[in-house]
Coordinates of C-alpha atoms in Angstrom, one line a residue:
X1 CA 123.5 -30.1 -83.9
X2 CA 119.9 -28.9 -84.1
X3 CA 117.5 -31.7 -83.2
X4 CA 114.3 -31.9 -85.1
X5 CA 111.0 -32.2 -83.3
X6 CA 108.8 -35.2 -84.2
X7 CA 106.5 -32.9 -86.1
X8 CA 109.4 -31.5 -88.2
X9 CA 110.6 -35.0 -88.9
X10 CA 107.1 -35.9 -90.0
X11 CA 106.9 -33.0 -92.4
X12 CA 110.3 -33.8 -93.9
X13 CA 109.3 -37.4 -94.3
X14 CA 106.1 -36.4 -96.1
X15 CA 108.1 -34.2 -98.4
X16 CA 110.3 -37.2 -99.3
X17 CA 107.2 -39.3 -100.0
X18 CA 105.8 -36.5 -102.2
X19 CA 109.1 -36.3 -104.1
X20 CA 109.0 -40.0 -105.0
X21 CA 105.2 -40.5 -105.5
X22 CA 104.5 -39.4 -109.1
X23 CA 103.2 -40.7 -112.4
X24 CA 104.8 -44.1 -112.4
X25 CA 103.8 -44.8 -108.8
X26 CA 100.2 -44.3 -109.6
X27 CA 99.8 -46.1 -112.9
X28 CA 102.0 -49.2 -112.4
X29 CA 100.7 -50.8 -109.2
X30 CA 97.0 -50.9 -110.3
X31 CA 98.0 -52.5 -113.6
X32 CA 100.2 -54.9 -111.7
X33 CA 97.2 -55.9 -109.6
X34 CA 95.0 -56.4 -112.6
X35 CA 97.5 -58.6 -114.5
X36 CA 98.9 -60.5 -111.5
X37 CA 95.4 -61.4 -110.2
X38 CA 95.7 -64.2 -107.7
X39 CA 99.5 -63.8 -107.7
X40 CA 99.1 -60.3 -106.4
X41 CA 101.0 -60.7 -103.1
X42 CA 104.3 -62.2 -104.5
X43 CA 104.1 -59.7 -107.4
X44 CA 103.7 -56.8 -105.0
X45 CA 106.6 -58.2 -102.9
X46 CA 108.9 -58.0 -105.9
X47 CA 107.6 -54.6 -106.8
X48 CA 108.1 -53.2 -103.3
X49 CA 111.7 -54.5 -103.2
X50 CA 112.6 -52.5 -106.3
X51 CA 110.2 -49.6 -106.0
X52 CA 110.7 -49.0 -102.3
X53 CA 113.7 -50.9 -100.9
X54 CA 116.1 -49.8 -103.6
X55 CA 115.2 -46.1 -103.5
X56 CA 115.6 -46.1 -99.7
X57 CA 119.0 -47.7 -100.1
X58 CA 119.8 -45.1 -102.8
X59 CA 119.0 -42.2 -100.5
X60 CA 121.2 -43.8 -97.8
X61 CA 124.1 -44.5 -100.3
X62 CA 124.0 -40.9 -101.6
X63 CA 123.8 -39.4 -98.2
X64 CA 126.8 -41.4 -96.9
X65 CA 128.8 -40.8 -100.1
X66 CA 128.4 -37.0 -100.2
X67 CA 126.3 -36.9 -103.4
X68 CA 126.0 -38.8 -106.6
X69 CA 129.0 -37.2 -108.3
X70 CA 131.2 -38.1 -105.4
X71 CA 130.0 -41.7 -105.4
X72 CA 130.4 -42.1 -109.1
X73 CA 134.0 -40.8 -108.9
X74 CA 134.9 -44.0 -107.1
X75 CA 134.6 -45.7 -110.5
X76 CA 136.4 -42.9 -112.5
X77 CA 136.1 -39.1 -112.8
X78 CA 135.0 -39.4 -116.5
X79 CA 132.4 -42.0 -115.6
X80 CA 131.2 -39.7 -112.8
X81 CA 130.5 -36.9 -115.3
X82 CA 128.9 -39.1 -118.0
X83 CA 126.8 -41.2 -115.7
X84 CA 125.6 -38.4 -113.5
X85 CA 124.7 -36.3 -116.5
X86 CA 122.8 -39.3 -118.0
X87 CA 120.9 -39.9 -114.8
X88 CA 119.9 -36.2 -114.4
X89 CA 118.8 -35.9 -118.1
X90 CA 116.7 -39.2 -118.1
X91 CA 115.0 -38.5 -114.7
X92 CA 114.7 -34.9 -115.6
X93 CA 113.9 -32.9 -118.7
X94 CA 114.1 -35.7 -121.3
X95 CA 111.9 -38.3 -119.7
X96 CA 110.9 -38.2 -116.0
X97 CA 109.5 -34.6 -115.8
X98 CA 107.7 -34.6 -119.1
X99 CA 106.1 -38.0 -118.3
X100 CA 104.6 -36.5 -115.1
X101 CA 103.3 -33.5 -117.0
X102 CA 101.9 -35.6 -119.8
X103 CA 100.1 -38.0 -117.4
X104 CA 98.7 -35.1 -115.4
X105 CA 97.1 -33.8 -118.6
X106 CA 95.9 -37.3 -119.7
X107 CA 94.1 -37.9 -116.4
X108 CA 93.2 -34.5 -115.2
X109 CA 92.1 -32.6 -118.3
X110 CA 91.7 -34.7 -121.5
X111 CA 88.6 -36.6 -120.3
X112 CA 86.6 -33.4 -120.4
X113 CA 87.8 -32.0 -123.7
X114 CA 86.3 -32.5 -127.2
X115 CA 88.3 -34.8 -129.4
X116 CA 89.0 -32.0 -131.9
X117 CA 90.8 -30.0 -129.2
X118 CA 92.9 -33.0 -128.3
X119 CA 93.9 -33.8 -131.9
X120 CA 95.0 -30.2 -132.5
X121 CA 97.5 -30.3 -129.6
X122 CA 96.6 -26.8 -128.5
X123 CA 94.9 -28.1 -125.3
X124 CA 98.1 -30.0 -124.3
X125 CA 100.2 -27.0 -125.1
X126 CA 98.1 -24.6 -122.9
X127 CA 97.9 -27.1 -120.1
X128 CA 101.6 -27.8 -120.1
X129 CA 102.4 -24.1 -120.1
X130 CA 100.3 -23.6 -117.0
X131 CA 101.5 -26.8 -115.3
X132 CA 105.2 -25.9 -115.7
X133 CA 104.6 -22.3 -114.8
X134 CA 103.2 -23.5 -111.4
X135 CA 106.1 -26.0 -111.1
X136 CA 108.6 -23.1 -111.9
X137 CA 107.1 -21.0 -109.1
X138 CA 107.3 -23.8 -106.5
X139 CA 110.9 -24.5 -107.4
X140 CA 112.1 -20.9 -106.9
X141 CA 112.4 -21.4 -103.2
X142 CA 113.7 -25.0 -102.7
X143 CA 114.2 -24.6 -99.0
X144 CA 110.4 -24.2 -98.6
X145 CA 109.7 -27.5 -100.3
X146 CA 109.1 -29.4 -97.0
X147 CA 106.5 -26.8 -96.1
X148 CA 104.8 -26.7 -99.5
X149 CA 104.9 -30.4 -100.2
X150 CA 104.9 -31.9 -96.8
X151 CA 102.2 -29.8 -95.2
X152 CA 99.9 -29.2 -98.2
X153 CA 100.1 -31.4 -101.2
X154 CA 101.0 -34.7 -99.6
X155 CA 98.3 -34.8 -96.9
X156 CA 95.7 -33.9 -99.5
X157 CA 97.0 -36.6 -101.9
X158 CA 96.9 -39.2 -99.1
X159 CA 93.4 -38.1 -98.1
X160 CA 92.1 -38.5 -101.7
X161 CA 93.6 -42.0 -102.0
X162 CA 92.2 -43.0 -98.7
X163 CA 88.7 -42.0 -99.7
X164 CA 89.0 -44.1 -102.9
X165 CA 90.2 -47.2 -100.9
X166 CA 87.7 -46.8 -98.2
X167 CA 84.9 -46.7 -100.7
X168 CA 86.2 -49.9 -102.4
X169 CA 85.9 -51.7 -99.0
X170 CA 82.4 -50.5 -98.5
X171 CA 81.4 -51.3 -102.1
X172 CA 83.5 -54.4 -103.0
X173 CA 84.8 -54.3 -106.6
X174 CA 85.0 -58.1 -107.3
X175 CA 87.3 -61.1 -107.0
X176 CA 90.9 -61.5 -108.2
X177 CA 91.3 -62.9 -111.7
X178 CA 93.9 -65.3 -113.2
X179 CA 97.4 -64.0 -113.6
X180 CA 98.7 -63.4 -117.2
X181 CA 102.1 -63.0 -118.8
X182 CA 105.1 -63.2 -116.6
X183 CA 103.0 -63.2 -113.5
X184 CA 102.0 -66.8 -114.2
X185 CA 105.5 -68.4 -113.7
X186 CA 107.6 -65.7 -112.0
X187 CA 105.4 -63.1 -110.2
X188 CA 108.1 -61.9 -107.8
X189 CA 110.7 -61.3 -110.5
X190 CA 108.1 -59.7 -112.9
X191 CA 107.0 -57.4 -110.1
X192 CA 110.6 -56.6 -109.4
X193 CA 111.1 -55.5 -113.0
X194 CA 107.9 -53.5 -113.1
X195 CA 109.3 -51.5 -110.1
X196 CA 111.9 -50.2 -112.5
X197 CA 109.2 -48.2 -114.3
X198 CA 108.6 -45.9 -111.3
X199 CA 112.2 -44.6 -111.9
X200 CA 112.5 -44.1 -108.1
X201 CA 115.9 -45.7 -107.7
X202 CA 117.4 -43.3 -110.2
X203 CA 115.4 -40.5 -108.6
X204 CA 116.9 -41.4 -105.2
X205 CA 120.3 -40.6 -106.6
X206 CA 119.1 -37.1 -107.3
X207 CA 116.8 -36.4 -104.3
X208 CA 119.5 -36.7 -101.7
X209 CA 120.6 -33.1 -102.2
X210 CA 117.0 -31.8 -101.9
X211 CA 116.5 -33.7 -98.6
X212 CA 119.8 -32.3 -97.2
X213 CA 118.9 -28.8 -98.2
X214 CA 115.5 -29.1 -96.4
X215 CA 117.2 -30.4 -93.3
X216 CA 119.8 -27.7 -93.3
X217 CA 117.1 -25.1 -93.6
X218 CA 115.6 -26.5 -90.4
X219 CA 118.9 -26.1 -88.6
X220 CA 120.4 -29.6 -88.8
X221 CA 124.2 -29.4 -89.0
X222 CA 127.0 -31.9 -89.2
X223 CA 127.4 -34.8 -91.6
X224 CA 126.3 -37.5 -89.1
X225 CA 123.1 -35.7 -88.2
X226 CA 122.2 -35.0 -91.8
X227 CA 122.8 -38.7 -92.7
X228 CA 120.7 -39.9 -89.7
X229 CA 117.7 -37.7 -90.5
X230 CA 117.9 -38.5 -94.2
X231 CA 117.8 -42.2 -93.4
X232 CA 114.9 -41.6 -91.0
X233 CA 112.9 -39.6 -93.6
X234 CA 113.7 -42.2 -96.3
X235 CA 112.5 -45.1 -94.2
X236 CA 109.3 -43.4 -93.1
X237 CA 108.5 -42.4 -96.7
X238 CA 109.3 -45.9 -97.9
X239 CA 106.9 -47.5 -95.4
X240 CA 104.2 -45.1 -96.6
X241 CA 105.0 -45.8 -100.2
X242 CA 104.7 -49.6 -99.6
X243 CA 101.3 -49.1 -98.0
X244 CA 100.0 -47.0 -101.0
X245 CA 101.3 -49.7 -103.4
X246 CA 99.4 -52.4 -101.5
X247 CA 96.3 -50.2 -101.7
X248 CA 96.6 -49.5 -105.4
X249 CA 97.6 -53.1 -106.2
X250 CA 94.5 -54.3 -104.4
X251 CA 92.3 -51.9 -106.3
X252 CA 93.7 -53.2 -109.6
X253 CA 93.3 -56.8 -108.7
X254 CA 89.8 -56.6 -107.2
X255 CA 88.6 -54.4 -110.1
X256 CA 90.1 -56.5 -112.8
X257 CA 86.6 -57.5 -114.2
X258 CA 85.6 -53.8 -114.3
X259 CA 88.8 -52.8 -116.2
X260 CA 88.9 -55.7 -118.7
X261 CA 90.8 -54.5 -121.8
X262 CA 92.6 -51.7 -120.0
X263 CA 96.1 -51.2 -121.4
X264 CA 97.7 -49.4 -118.5
X265 CA 97.2 -48.5 -114.8
X266 CA 95.6 -45.2 -115.6
X267 CA 92.8 -47.0 -117.5
X268 CA 92.4 -49.4 -114.6
X269 CA 92.0 -46.7 -112.0
X270 CA 89.6 -44.8 -114.3
X271 CA 87.3 -47.9 -114.5
X272 CA 87.5 -48.5 -110.7
X273 CA 86.7 -44.8 -109.9
X274 CA 83.9 -44.7 -112.4
X275 CA 82.3 -47.8 -110.7
X276 CA 82.7 -46.3 -107.2
X277 CA 81.8 -42.6 -107.8
X278 CA 80.3 -42.3 -111.3
X279 CA 81.5 -39.6 -113.6
X280 CA 82.1 -37.2 -110.7
X281 CA 84.9 -39.7 -109.7
X282 CA 86.9 -38.7 -112.7
X283 CA 87.3 -35.2 -111.2
X284 CA 88.6 -36.9 -108.0
X285 CA 91.0 -39.1 -109.9
X286 CA 92.3 -36.2 -112.0
X287 CA 93.0 -34.2 -108.8
X288 CA 95.0 -37.2 -107.4
X289 CA 97.1 -37.5 -110.5
X290 CA 97.7 -33.8 -110.8
X291 CA 98.9 -33.5 -107.2
X292 CA 101.2 -36.5 -107.4
X293 CA 102.7 -35.5 -110.7
X294 CA 103.2 -31.9 -109.8
X295 CA 105.0 -32.7 -106.5
X296 CA 107.4 -35.1 -108.2
X297 CA 108.0 -32.6 -111.1
X298 CA 108.9 -30.0 -108.5
X299 CA 111.4 -32.3 -106.8
X300 CA 113.0 -33.3 -110.1
X301 CA 113.3 -29.8 -111.4
X302 CA 114.8 -28.7 -108.1
X303 CA 117.4 -31.4 -107.9
X304 CA 118.4 -31.1 -111.6
X305 CA 118.7 -27.3 -111.4
X306 CA 120.9 -27.6 -108.3
X307 CA 123.2 -30.0 -110.2
X308 CA 123.4 -28.1 -113.4
X309 CA 124.0 -24.8 -111.6
X310 CA 127.0 -26.4 -109.9
X311 CA 128.4 -27.1 -113.4
X312 CA 127.8 -23.7 -114.9
X313 CA 128.6 -20.8 -112.5
X314 CA 127.4 -18.3 -115.1
X315 CA 123.9 -19.7 -115.0
X316 CA 122.2 -19.5 -111.6
X317 CA 119.9 -22.0 -110.0
X318 CA 116.8 -19.9 -111.0
X319 CA 118.1 -19.7 -114.5
X320 CA 118.3 -23.5 -114.7
X321 CA 114.8 -23.8 -113.2
X322 CA 113.5 -21.7 -116.1
X323 CA 115.5 -23.7 -118.7
X324 CA 114.4 -27.1 -117.4
X325 CA 110.8 -26.1 -117.0
X326 CA 110.7 -24.8 -120.6
X327 CA 112.5 -27.9 -122.0
X328 CA 110.3 -30.2 -120.0
X329 CA 107.2 -28.4 -121.3
X330 CA 108.3 -28.9 -124.9
X331 CA 109.0 -32.6 -124.4
X332 CA 105.7 -33.0 -122.6
X333 CA 104.0 -31.9 -125.8
X334 CA 105.2 -35.1 -127.5
X335 CA 102.3 -36.8 -125.7
X336 CA 102.4 -39.5 -123.0
X337 CA 102.5 -42.4 -125.4
X338 CA 105.5 -41.0 -127.2
X339 CA 107.3 -40.5 -123.9
X340 CA 106.5 -44.0 -122.6
X341 CA 107.6 -45.6 -125.8
X342 CA 111.3 -44.8 -125.2
X343 CA 111.2 -45.3 -121.4
X344 CA 111.6 -49.1 -121.2
X345 CA 114.9 -49.4 -123.1
X346 CA 116.4 -46.3 -121.4
X347 CA 115.5 -47.6 -117.9
X348 CA 116.7 -51.1 -118.8
X349 CA 120.1 -49.6 -119.6
X350 CA 120.5 -47.3 -116.6
X351 CA 118.8 -49.1 -113.8
X352 CA 121.2 -52.1 -113.4
X353 CA 124.1 -49.6 -113.3
X354 CA 122.4 -47.5 -110.6
X355 CA 121.6 -50.6 -108.5
X356 CA 125.2 -51.8 -108.8
X357 CA 126.6 -48.4 -107.8
X358 CA 124.2 -48.3 -104.8
X359 CA 125.2 -51.8 -103.7
X360 CA 128.9 -50.9 -104.0
X361 CA 128.4 -47.8 -101.9
X362 CA 126.6 -49.7 -99.1
X363 CA 129.3 -52.4 -99.0
X364 CA 132.3 -49.9 -99.2
X365 CA 133.3 -50.6 -95.6
X366 CA 134.5 -54.0 -96.9
X367 CA 135.6 -52.8 -100.3
X368 CA 137.6 -49.9 -98.8
X369 CA 137.1 -47.8 -101.9
X370 CA 139.1 -50.0 -104.2
X371 CA 138.6 -48.6 -107.6
X372 CA 139.2 -51.9 -109.4
X373 CA 136.2 -53.4 -107.6
X374 CA 134.0 -50.5 -108.7
X375 CA 135.3 -50.6 -112.3
X376 CA 134.9 -54.4 -112.6
X377 CA 131.3 -54.4 -111.3
X378 CA 130.2 -51.4 -113.3
X379 CA 131.8 -52.4 -116.6
X380 CA 130.2 -55.9 -116.5
X381 CA 126.8 -54.7 -115.4
X382 CA 126.9 -51.8 -117.8
X383 CA 127.8 -53.9 -120.9
X384 CA 125.1 -56.4 -120.2
X385 CA 122.4 -53.8 -119.5
X386 CA 123.2 -51.6 -122.4
X387 CA 123.3 -54.6 -124.9
X388 CA 120.0 -55.9 -123.4
X389 CA 118.4 -52.4 -123.8
X390 CA 119.5 -52.4 -127.5
X391 CA 117.9 -55.8 -127.9
X392 CA 114.7 -54.6 -126.4
X393 CA 114.8 -51.6 -128.8
X394 CA 115.3 -54.2 -131.6
X395 CA 118.5 -52.5 -132.8
X396 CA 120.2 -55.9 -133.4
X397 CA 117.3 -57.6 -135.0
X398 CA 117.3 -60.3 -132.3
X399 CA 120.8 -61.6 -133.2
X400 CA 122.1 -61.4 -129.6
X401 CA 119.1 -62.8 -127.8
X402 CA 120.6 -66.3 -127.9
X403 CA 123.8 -65.2 -126.3
X404 CA 122.1 -63.1 -123.6
X405 CA 119.8 -66.0 -122.7
X406 CA 122.8 -68.0 -121.6
X407 CA 123.3 -65.6 -118.7
X408 CA 121.9 -66.8 -115.3
X409 CA 118.6 -65.1 -114.4
X410 CA 118.3 -63.5 -117.8
X411 CA 114.8 -64.8 -118.3
X412 CA 113.9 -63.1 -115.0
X413 CA 115.3 -59.8 -116.3
X414 CA 118.3 -59.9 -114.0
X415 CA 120.9 -61.1 -116.4
X416 CA 123.3 -58.4 -115.3
X417 CA 123.6 -59.5 -111.7
X418 CA 126.0 -62.4 -112.0
X419 CA 128.3 -60.5 -114.4
X420 CA 128.4 -57.6 -111.9
X421 CA 129.3 -60.0 -109.1
X422 CA 132.0 -61.7 -111.2
X423 CA 133.4 -58.3 -112.2
X424 CA 133.5 -57.1 -108.6
X425 CA 135.3 -60.4 -107.6
X426 CA 137.9 -60.0 -110.4
X427 CA 138.4 -56.4 -109.5
X428 CA 138.9 -57.3 -105.8
X429 CA 141.4 -60.1 -106.7
X430 CA 143.4 -57.7 -108.9
X431 CA 143.4 -55.0 -106.2
X432 CA 144.6 -57.3 -103.5
X433 CA 147.3 -58.6 -105.8
X434 CA 148.5 -55.1 -106.6
X435 CA 148.5 -54.1 -102.9
X436 CA 150.4 -57.3 -101.9
X437 CA 153.1 -56.5 -104.5
X438 CA 153.3 -52.9 -103.3
X439 CA 153.8 -54.1 -99.7
X440 CA 156.5 -56.6 -100.8
X441 CA 158.4 -53.9 -102.7
X442 CA 158.2 -51.6 -99.7
X443 CA 159.6 -54.4 -97.5
X444 CA 162.4 -55.1 -99.9
X445 CA 163.4 -51.5 -100.3
X446 CA 163.5 -50.9 -96.6
X447 CA 167.1 -50.8 -95.2
X448 CA 168.0 -53.8 -93.1

């Protein structure tokens, strides 16, 4: 096994951070701070659990299981294909990647353009063409990602965020306001659900392969060594993410009076930066958003291309990079509002299943790979989450809300947890029963 130096470990860890830190990671913590107000710290606690803790556990689960496809096969081979495809499409060209491209345009370019240009759509088209051309180039050599992201983009991004935070301490923004909405009665659970919107837990199921490739390029060999360094990089990146979330949440909470009426975290940050730096600060903020979104887009395109190229031997990795970059560019031209409108129900359907699968993988030493346990938990969690997503999309005209509200923790947005536990328990009981019968048959059939 090739041991990494501390410096090499640092670069890989910074690469992992840059893969995760994208559009959602920038816009949701400031808005959380603005709306949570004096309830900022419990709200941030819930947010960090779902936006940091779960992604780290996801990286560990995938690393230990040999990839998402292998992990999902523990439920069923057909489920593995369908769920893995759904995850890669949602985090990739149909939602995650276009969202990053759209936000980079909204924050980095659109403030400087005439309204006529924005209404025509030509500015967004030209920008997305250039943005995804750069992403395409960066993805052509995935083994160099740790150098390009860890040594260049990530340090610059952290420097820019540090400058903004330092200036907020020198020039205080204001006091925390009163919490609103779900942050009044259940700040921790509301923050936990807001963490879904970063999409990092789903992304963690994809990024495992990118991290492993970067480690292999640096000479790390052997399953145990790869898992160890993957966990190390994930934990370091997670600590860094948590620190950035605290920083951004504090900016949103202390700048609430400046951003009164803001509808999202991008607006909140814009008002804060305008107050600290004036109009020149918008250039700084645009650069921050562009770097964060580009690094995450590169990671997503890379992981998705590696997956799809494994399914289609006639289309190479580079071919899929070109396809996904082009498709993502087209969807990015729907505009950020159009992309965000469909994200909540989709994530509400997928996230509980992803969390359940991660939990099963991490407890497999006690489950012993029993398929009935995996099936029971995933079916129960999946049915509840999909129905709840349909209710959020108003597909049932509110007819099932009464039934769903009977589930424990449903009001907190965690109605799927108890059904998942019950499904796992039933599956375990059935598996033990079948195994006991098989042992008895074997004993009976043995010659005396």
